[in-house]
GROMACS .gro file of C-alpha atoms in nm:
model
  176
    1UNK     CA    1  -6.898  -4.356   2.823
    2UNK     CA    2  -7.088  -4.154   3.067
    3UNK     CA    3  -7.433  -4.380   2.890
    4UNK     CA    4  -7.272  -4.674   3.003
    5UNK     CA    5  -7.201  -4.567   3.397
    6UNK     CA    6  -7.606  -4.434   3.445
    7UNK     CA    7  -7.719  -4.775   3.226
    8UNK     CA    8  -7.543  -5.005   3.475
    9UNK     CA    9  -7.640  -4.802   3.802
   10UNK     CA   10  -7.995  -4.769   3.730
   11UNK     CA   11  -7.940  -5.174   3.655
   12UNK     CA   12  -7.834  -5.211   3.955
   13UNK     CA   13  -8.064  -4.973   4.122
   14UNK     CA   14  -8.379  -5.192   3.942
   15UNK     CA   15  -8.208  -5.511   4.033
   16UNK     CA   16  -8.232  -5.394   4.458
   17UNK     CA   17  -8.589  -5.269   4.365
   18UNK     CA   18  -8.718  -5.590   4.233
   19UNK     CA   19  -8.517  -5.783   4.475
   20UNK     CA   20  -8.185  -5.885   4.280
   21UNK     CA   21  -7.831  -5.922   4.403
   22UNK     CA   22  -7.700  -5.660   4.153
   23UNK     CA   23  -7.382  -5.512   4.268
   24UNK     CA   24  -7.427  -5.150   4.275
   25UNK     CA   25  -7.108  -5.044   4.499
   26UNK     CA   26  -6.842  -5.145   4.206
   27UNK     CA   27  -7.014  -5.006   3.893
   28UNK     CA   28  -6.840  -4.626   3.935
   29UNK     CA   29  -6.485  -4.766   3.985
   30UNK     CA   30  -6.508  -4.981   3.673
   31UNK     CA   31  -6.653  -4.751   3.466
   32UNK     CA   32  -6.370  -4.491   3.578
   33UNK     CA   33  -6.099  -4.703   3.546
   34UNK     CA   34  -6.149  -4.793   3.185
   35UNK     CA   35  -6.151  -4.425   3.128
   36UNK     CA   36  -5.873  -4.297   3.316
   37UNK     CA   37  -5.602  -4.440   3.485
   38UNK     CA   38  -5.512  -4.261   3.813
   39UNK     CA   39  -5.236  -4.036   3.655
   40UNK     CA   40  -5.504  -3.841   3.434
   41UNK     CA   41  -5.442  -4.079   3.095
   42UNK     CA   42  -5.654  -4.275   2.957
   43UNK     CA   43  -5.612  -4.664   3.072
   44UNK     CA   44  -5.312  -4.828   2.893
   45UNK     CA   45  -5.110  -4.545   2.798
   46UNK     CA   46  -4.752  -4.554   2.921
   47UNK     CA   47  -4.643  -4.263   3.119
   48UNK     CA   48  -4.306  -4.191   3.128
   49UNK     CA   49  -4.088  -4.167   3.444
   50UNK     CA   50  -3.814  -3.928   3.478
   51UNK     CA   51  -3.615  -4.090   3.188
   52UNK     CA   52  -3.903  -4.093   2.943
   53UNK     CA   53  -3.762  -4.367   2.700
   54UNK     CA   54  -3.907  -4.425   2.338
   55UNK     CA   55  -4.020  -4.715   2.203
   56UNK     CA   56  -3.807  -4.846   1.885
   57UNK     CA   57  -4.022  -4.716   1.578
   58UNK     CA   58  -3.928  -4.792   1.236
   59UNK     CA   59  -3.652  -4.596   1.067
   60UNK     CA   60  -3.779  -4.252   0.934
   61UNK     CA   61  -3.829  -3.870   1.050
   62UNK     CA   62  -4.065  -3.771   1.328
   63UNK     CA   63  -4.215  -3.511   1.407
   64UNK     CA   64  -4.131  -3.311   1.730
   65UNK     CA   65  -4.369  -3.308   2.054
   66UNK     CA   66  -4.540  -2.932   1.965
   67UNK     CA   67  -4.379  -2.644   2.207
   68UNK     CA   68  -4.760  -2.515   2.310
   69UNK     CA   69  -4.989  -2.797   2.327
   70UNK     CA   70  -5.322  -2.674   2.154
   71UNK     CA   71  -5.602  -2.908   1.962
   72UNK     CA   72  -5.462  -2.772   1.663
   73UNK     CA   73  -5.099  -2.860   1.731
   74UNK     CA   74  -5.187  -3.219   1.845
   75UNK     CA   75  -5.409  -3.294   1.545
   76UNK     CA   76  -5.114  -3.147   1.290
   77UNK     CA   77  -4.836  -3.372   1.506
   78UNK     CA   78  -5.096  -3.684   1.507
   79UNK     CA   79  -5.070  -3.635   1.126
   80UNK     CA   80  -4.733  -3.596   1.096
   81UNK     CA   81  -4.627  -3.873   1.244
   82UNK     CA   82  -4.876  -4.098   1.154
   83UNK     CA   83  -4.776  -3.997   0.813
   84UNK     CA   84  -4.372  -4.077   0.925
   85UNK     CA   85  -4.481  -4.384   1.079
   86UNK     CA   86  -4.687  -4.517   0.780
   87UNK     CA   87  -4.406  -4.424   0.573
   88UNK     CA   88  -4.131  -4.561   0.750
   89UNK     CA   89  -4.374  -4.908   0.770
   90UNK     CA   90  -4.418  -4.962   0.382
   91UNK     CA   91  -4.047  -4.843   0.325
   92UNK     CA   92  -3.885  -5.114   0.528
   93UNK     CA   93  -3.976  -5.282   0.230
   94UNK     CA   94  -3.689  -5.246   0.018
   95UNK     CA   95  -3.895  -5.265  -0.333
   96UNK     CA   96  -4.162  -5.039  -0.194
   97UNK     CA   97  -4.159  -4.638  -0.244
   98UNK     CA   98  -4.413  -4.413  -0.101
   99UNK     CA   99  -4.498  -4.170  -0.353
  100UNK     CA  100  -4.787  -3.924  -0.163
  101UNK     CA  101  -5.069  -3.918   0.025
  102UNK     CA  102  -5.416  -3.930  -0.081
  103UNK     CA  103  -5.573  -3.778   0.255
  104UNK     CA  104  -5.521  -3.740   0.623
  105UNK     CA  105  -5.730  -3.637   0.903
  106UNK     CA  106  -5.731  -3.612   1.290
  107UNK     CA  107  -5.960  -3.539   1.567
  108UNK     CA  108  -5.933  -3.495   1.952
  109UNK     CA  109  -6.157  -3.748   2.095
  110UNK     CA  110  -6.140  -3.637   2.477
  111UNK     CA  111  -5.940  -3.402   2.698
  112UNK     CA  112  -5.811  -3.496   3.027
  113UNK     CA  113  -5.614  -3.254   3.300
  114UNK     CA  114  -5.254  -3.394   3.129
  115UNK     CA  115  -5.347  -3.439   2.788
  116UNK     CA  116  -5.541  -3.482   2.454
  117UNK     CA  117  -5.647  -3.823   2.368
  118UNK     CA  118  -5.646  -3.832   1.924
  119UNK     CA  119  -5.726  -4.025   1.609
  120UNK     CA  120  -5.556  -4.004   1.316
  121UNK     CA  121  -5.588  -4.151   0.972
  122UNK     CA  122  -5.387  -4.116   0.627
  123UNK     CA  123  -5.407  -4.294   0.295
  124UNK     CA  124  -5.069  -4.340   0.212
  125UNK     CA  125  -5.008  -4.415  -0.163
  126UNK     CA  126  -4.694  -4.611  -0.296
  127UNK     CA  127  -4.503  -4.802  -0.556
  128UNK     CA  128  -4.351  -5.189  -0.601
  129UNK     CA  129  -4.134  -5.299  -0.784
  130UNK     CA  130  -4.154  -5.708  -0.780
  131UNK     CA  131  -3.898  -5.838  -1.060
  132UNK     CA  132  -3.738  -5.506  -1.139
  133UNK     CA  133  -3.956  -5.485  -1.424
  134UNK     CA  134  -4.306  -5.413  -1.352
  135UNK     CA  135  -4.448  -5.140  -1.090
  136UNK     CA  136  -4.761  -5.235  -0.879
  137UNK     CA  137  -4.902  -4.929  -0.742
  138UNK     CA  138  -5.123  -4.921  -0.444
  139UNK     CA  139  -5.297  -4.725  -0.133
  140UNK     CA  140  -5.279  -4.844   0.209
  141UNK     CA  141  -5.500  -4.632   0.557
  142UNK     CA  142  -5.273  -4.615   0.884
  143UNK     CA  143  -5.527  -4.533   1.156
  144UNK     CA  144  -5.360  -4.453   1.493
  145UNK     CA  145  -5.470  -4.357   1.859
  146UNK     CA  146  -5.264  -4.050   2.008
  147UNK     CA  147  -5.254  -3.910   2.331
  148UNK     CA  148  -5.033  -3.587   2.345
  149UNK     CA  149  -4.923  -3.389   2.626
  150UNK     CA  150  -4.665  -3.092   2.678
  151UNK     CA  151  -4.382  -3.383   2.796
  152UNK     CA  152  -4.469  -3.677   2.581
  153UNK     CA  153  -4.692  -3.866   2.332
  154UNK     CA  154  -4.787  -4.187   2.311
  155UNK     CA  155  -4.951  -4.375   2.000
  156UNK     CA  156  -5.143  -4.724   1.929
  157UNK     CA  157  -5.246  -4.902   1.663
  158UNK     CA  158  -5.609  -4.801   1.532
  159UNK     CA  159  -5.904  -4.879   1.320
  160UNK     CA  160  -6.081  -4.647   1.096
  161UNK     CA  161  -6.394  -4.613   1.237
  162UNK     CA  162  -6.305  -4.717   1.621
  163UNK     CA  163  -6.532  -4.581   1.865
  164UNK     CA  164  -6.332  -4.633   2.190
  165UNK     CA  165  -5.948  -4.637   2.211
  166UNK     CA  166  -5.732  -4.936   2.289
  167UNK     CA  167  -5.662  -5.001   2.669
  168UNK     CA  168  -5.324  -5.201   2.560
  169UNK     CA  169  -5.051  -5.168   2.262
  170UNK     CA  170  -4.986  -4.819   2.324
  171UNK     CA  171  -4.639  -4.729   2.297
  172UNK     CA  172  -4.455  -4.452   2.410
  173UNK     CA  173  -4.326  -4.243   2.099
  174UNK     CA  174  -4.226  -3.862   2.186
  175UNK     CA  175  -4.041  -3.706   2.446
  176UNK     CA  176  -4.037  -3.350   2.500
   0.00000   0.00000   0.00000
């Protein structure tokens, strides 16, 4: 992230050395405002006003927002509810039963002034029944973004091995 705002400056710099028209003044404020918006999150999230309103998930039990926001605390609600959420996905399926989970892991990617910004992955392992008499069994990944503060968490879609978090689809999911 930080890479990307010295490549394109010195660009720009060599571009007014060798006589270009690079534009130098505007590199900073893009490169900030794909990082952060101006209320300390990262661009995209949805901060809550005074009412803070959750999206509709899918039916099943969440986890609380943790009372004393630590890494630790955010990575075991990231997995929680990533677990809930995968859950509650496969089991709007009537014929489908989740039975475990084969792994799970989290990691805080960044910390800002308001918040931690998260991955988290689980391999979520299930049953089908098709005509009542046979039982497929199968494993399915949920990968989600998180980004967890002391009043209220927010969560998007994800891919395993994502590199730089989603600046839309982020949906408000905790309130504390």
């Amino acid at each position: 992230m930080y890479r990307r705002t010295l490549l394109v400056a010195a660009l720009g710099l060599l571009g007014g050395c060798l006589g270009g028209d690079a534009p130098v003044a505007t590199t900073t404020t893009e490169t900030a405002s794909t990082t952060t918006n101006p209320t300390g999150a990262p661009t995209g999230v949805p901060v809550p006003g005074e009412d803070c309103a959750v999206t509709t998930l899918p039916e099943g039990e969440y986890p609380s927002l943790p009372a004393s926001l630590t890494e630790a605390t955010a990575e075991t609600f990231a997995i929680d509810f990533e677990k809930a959420y995968a859950t509650a996905e496969l089991e709007a399926d009537e014929d489908v039963s989740v039975s475990g989970f084969d792994g799970w892991n989290a990691r805080v990617v960044e910390r800002f002034d308001s918040g931690l910004l998260l991955t988290a992955s689980v391999q979520v392992d299930f049953g089908e029944s098709g005509d009542g008499t046979r039982t497929m069994l199968g494993s399915s990944p949920s990968h989600g973004w998180y980004y967890v503060t002391e009043r209220f968490a927010a969560r998007a879609p994800g891919a395993e091995y994502a590199e730089e978090p989603p600046t839309y689809t982020w949906e408000l999911v905790a309130c504390g």
